[in-house]
Short mmCIF file of N, CA, C and O in Angstrom, two decimals:
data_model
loop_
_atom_site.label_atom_id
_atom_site.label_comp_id
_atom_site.label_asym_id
_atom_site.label_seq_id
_atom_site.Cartn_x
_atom_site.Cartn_y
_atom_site.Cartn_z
N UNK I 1 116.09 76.50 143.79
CA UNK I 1 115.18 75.78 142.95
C UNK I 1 114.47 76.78 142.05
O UNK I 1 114.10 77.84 142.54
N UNK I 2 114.25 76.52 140.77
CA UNK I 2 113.50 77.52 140.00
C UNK I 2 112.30 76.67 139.69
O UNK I 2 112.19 75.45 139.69
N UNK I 3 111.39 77.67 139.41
CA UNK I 3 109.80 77.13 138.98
C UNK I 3 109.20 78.43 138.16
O UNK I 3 109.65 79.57 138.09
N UNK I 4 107.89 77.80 137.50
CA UNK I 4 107.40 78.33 136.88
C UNK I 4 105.95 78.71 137.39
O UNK I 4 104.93 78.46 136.74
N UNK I 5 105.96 79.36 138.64
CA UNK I 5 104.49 79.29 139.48
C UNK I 5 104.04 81.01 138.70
O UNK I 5 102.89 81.24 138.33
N UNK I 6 104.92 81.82 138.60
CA UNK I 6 104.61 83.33 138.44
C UNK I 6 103.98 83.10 136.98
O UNK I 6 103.00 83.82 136.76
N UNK I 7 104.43 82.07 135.75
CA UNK I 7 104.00 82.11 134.62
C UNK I 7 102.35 81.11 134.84
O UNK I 7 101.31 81.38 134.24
N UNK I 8 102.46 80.48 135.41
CA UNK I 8 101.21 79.03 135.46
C UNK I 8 100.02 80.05 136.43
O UNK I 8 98.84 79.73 136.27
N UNK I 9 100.24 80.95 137.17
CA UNK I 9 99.27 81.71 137.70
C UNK I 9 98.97 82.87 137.07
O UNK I 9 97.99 83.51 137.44
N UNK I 10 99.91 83.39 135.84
CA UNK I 10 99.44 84.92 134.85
C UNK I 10 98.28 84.04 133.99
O UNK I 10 97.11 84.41 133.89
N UNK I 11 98.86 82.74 133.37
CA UNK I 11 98.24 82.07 132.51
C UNK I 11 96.60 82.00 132.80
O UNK I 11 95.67 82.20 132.02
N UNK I 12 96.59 81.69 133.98
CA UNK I 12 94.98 81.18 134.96
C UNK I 12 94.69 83.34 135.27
O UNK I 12 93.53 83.45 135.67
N UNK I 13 94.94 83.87 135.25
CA UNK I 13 94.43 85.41 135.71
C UNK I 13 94.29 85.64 137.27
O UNK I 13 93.63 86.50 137.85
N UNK I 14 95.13 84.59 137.81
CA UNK I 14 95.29 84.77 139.41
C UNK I 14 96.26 85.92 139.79
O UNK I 14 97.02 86.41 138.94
N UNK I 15 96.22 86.32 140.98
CA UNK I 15 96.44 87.34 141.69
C UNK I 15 97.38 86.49 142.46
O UNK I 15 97.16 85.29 142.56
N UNK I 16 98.55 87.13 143.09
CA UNK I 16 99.14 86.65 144.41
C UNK I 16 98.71 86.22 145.35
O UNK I 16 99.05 85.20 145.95
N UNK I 17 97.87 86.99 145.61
CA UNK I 17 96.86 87.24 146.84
C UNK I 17 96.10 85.90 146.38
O UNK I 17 96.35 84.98 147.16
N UNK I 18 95.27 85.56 145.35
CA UNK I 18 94.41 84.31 145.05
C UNK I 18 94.78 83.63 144.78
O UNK I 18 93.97 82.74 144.54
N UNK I 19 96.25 83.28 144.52
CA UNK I 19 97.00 81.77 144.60
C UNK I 19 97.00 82.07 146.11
O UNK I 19 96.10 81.35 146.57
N UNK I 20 97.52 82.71 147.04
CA UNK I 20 97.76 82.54 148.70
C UNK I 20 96.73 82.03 149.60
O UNK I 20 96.89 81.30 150.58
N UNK I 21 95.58 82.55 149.08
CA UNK I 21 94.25 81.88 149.90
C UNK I 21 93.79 80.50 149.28
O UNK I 21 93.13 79.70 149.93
N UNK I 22 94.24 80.23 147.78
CA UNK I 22 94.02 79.00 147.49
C UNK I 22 94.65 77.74 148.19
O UNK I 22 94.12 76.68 148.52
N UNK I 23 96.37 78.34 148.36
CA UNK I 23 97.23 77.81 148.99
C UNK I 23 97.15 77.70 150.82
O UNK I 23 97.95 77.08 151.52
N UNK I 24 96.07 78.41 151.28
CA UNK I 24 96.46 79.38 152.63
C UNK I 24 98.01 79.46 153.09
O UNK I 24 98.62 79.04 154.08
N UNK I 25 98.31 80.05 152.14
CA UNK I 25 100.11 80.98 152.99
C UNK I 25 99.38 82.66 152.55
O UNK I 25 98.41 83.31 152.14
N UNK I 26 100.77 82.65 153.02
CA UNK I 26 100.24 84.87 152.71
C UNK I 26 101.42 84.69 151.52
O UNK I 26 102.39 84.00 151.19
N UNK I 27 100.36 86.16 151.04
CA UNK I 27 100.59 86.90 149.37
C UNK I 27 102.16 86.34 149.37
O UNK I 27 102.60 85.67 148.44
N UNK I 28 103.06 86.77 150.70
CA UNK I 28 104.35 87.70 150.89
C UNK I 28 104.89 86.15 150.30
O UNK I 28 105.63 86.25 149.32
N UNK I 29 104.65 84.93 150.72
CA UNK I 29 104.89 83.89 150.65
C UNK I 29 104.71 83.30 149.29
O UNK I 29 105.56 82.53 148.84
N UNK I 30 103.55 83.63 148.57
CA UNK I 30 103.70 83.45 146.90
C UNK I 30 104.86 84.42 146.53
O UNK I 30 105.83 83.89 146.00
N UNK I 31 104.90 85.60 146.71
CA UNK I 31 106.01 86.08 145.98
C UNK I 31 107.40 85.88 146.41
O UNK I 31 108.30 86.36 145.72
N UNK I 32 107.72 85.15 147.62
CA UNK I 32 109.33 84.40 147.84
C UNK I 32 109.17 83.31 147.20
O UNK I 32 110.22 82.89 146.72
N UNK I 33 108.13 82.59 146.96
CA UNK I 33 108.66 81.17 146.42
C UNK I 33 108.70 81.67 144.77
O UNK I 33 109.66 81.25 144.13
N UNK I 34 107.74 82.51 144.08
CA UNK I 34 108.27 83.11 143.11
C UNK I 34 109.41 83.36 142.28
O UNK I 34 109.89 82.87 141.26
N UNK I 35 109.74 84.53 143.29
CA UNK I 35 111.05 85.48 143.33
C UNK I 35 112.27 84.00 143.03
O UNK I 35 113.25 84.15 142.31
N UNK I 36 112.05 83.10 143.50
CA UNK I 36 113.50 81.95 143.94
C UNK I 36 113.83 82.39 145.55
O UNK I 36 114.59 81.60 146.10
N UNK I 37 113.51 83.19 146.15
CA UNK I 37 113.69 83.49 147.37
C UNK I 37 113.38 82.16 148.67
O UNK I 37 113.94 81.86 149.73
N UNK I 38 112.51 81.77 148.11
CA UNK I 38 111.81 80.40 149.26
C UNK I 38 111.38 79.30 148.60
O UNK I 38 110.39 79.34 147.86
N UNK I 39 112.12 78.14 148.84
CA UNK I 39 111.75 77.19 147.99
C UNK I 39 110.62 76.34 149.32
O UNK I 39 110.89 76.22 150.51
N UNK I 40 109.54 75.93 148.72
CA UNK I 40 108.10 75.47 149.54
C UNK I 40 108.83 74.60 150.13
O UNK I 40 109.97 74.19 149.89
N UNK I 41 108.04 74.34 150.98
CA UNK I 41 108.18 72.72 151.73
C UNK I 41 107.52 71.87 150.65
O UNK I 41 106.94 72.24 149.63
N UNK I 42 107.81 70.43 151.19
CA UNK I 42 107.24 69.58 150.31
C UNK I 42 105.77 69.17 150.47
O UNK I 42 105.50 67.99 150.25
N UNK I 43 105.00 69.84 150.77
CA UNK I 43 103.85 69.51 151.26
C UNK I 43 103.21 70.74 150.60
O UNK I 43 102.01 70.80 150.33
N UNK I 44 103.97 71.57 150.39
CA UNK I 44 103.44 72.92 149.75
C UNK I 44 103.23 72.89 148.35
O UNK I 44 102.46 73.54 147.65
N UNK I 45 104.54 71.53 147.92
CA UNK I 45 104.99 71.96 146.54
C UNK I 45 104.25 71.19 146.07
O UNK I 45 103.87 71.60 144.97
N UNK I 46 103.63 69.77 146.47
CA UNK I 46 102.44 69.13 146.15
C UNK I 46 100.95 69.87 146.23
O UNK I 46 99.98 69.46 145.60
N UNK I 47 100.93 70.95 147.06
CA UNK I 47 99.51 71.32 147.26
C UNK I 47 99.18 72.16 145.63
O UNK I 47 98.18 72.19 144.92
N UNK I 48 100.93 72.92 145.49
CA UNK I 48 101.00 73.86 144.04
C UNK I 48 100.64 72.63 143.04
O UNK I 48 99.88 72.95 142.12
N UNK I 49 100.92 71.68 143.06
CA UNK I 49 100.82 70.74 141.86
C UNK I 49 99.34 70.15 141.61
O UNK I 49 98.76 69.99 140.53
N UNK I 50 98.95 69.91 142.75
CA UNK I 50 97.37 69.66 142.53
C UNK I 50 96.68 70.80 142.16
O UNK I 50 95.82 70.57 141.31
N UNK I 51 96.79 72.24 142.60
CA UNK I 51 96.18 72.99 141.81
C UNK I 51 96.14 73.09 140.87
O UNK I 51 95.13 73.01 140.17
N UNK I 52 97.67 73.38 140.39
CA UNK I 52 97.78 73.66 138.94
C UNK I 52 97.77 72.22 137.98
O UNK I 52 98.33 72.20 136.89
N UNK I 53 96.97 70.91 138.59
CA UNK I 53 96.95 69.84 138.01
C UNK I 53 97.93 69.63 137.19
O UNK I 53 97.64 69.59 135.99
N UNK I 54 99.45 69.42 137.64
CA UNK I 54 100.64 69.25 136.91
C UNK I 54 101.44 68.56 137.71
O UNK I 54 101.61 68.95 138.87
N UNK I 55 101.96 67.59 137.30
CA UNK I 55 103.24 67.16 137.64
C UNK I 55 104.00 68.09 138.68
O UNK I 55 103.75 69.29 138.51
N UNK I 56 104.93 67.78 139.79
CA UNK I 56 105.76 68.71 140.69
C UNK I 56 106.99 68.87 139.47
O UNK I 56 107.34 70.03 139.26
N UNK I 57 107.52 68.03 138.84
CA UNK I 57 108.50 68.05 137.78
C UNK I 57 108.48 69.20 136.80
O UNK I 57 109.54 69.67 136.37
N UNK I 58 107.38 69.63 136.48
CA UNK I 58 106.88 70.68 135.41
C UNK I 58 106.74 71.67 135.96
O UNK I 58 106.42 72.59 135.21
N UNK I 59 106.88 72.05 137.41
CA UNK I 59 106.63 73.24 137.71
C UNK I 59 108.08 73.59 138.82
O UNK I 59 108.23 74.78 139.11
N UNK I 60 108.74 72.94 139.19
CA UNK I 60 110.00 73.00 140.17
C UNK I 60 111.12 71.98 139.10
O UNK I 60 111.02 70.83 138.68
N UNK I 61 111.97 72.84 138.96
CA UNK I 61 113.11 72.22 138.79
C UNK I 61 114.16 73.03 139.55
O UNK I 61 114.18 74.21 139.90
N UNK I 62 115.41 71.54 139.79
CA UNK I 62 116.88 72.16 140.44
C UNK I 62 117.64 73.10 140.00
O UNK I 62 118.14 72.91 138.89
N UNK I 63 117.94 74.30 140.69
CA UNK I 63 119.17 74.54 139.96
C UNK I 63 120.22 74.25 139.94
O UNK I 63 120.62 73.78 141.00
N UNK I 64 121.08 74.33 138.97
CA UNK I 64 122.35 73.69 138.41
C UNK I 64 123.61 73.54 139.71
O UNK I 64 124.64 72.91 139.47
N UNK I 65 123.47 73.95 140.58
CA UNK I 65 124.55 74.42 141.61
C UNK I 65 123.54 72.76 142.77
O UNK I 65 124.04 72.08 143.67
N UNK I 66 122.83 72.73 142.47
CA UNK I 66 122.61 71.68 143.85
C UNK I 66 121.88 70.71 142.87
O UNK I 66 120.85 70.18 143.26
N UNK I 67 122.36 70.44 141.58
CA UNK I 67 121.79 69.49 140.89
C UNK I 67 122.47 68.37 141.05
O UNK I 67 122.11 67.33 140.49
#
């Protein structure tokens, strides 16, 4: 799954670390779901969407291989 969490948190001047405590996961955990390494649970990927007051659509999309 690709997303745009690394660009929507430079935008806001957040830190890894201060999306992770916003989120409570650890840093290591913003930067796998980042990276494409860890795609959230769905409970996660809603918690990212209410922060960043956006749509889950606008910030997670499929990639082409499991679309």
């Amino acid at each position: 799954m690709n997303n745009h969490i690394r660009t929507l948190r430079a935008e806001r001047g957040w830190s890894q670390a201060e999306l992770a405590d916003m989120l409570d996961v650890s840093r290591q955990s913003v930067n796998a779901i980042e990276t494409g390494r860890y795609d959230p649970s769905l409970p996660l990927a809603f918690a990212i969407a209410r922060l960043f007051q956006l749509p889950i659509e606008s910030i997670f999309t499929p990639d082409q291989e499991s679309a």
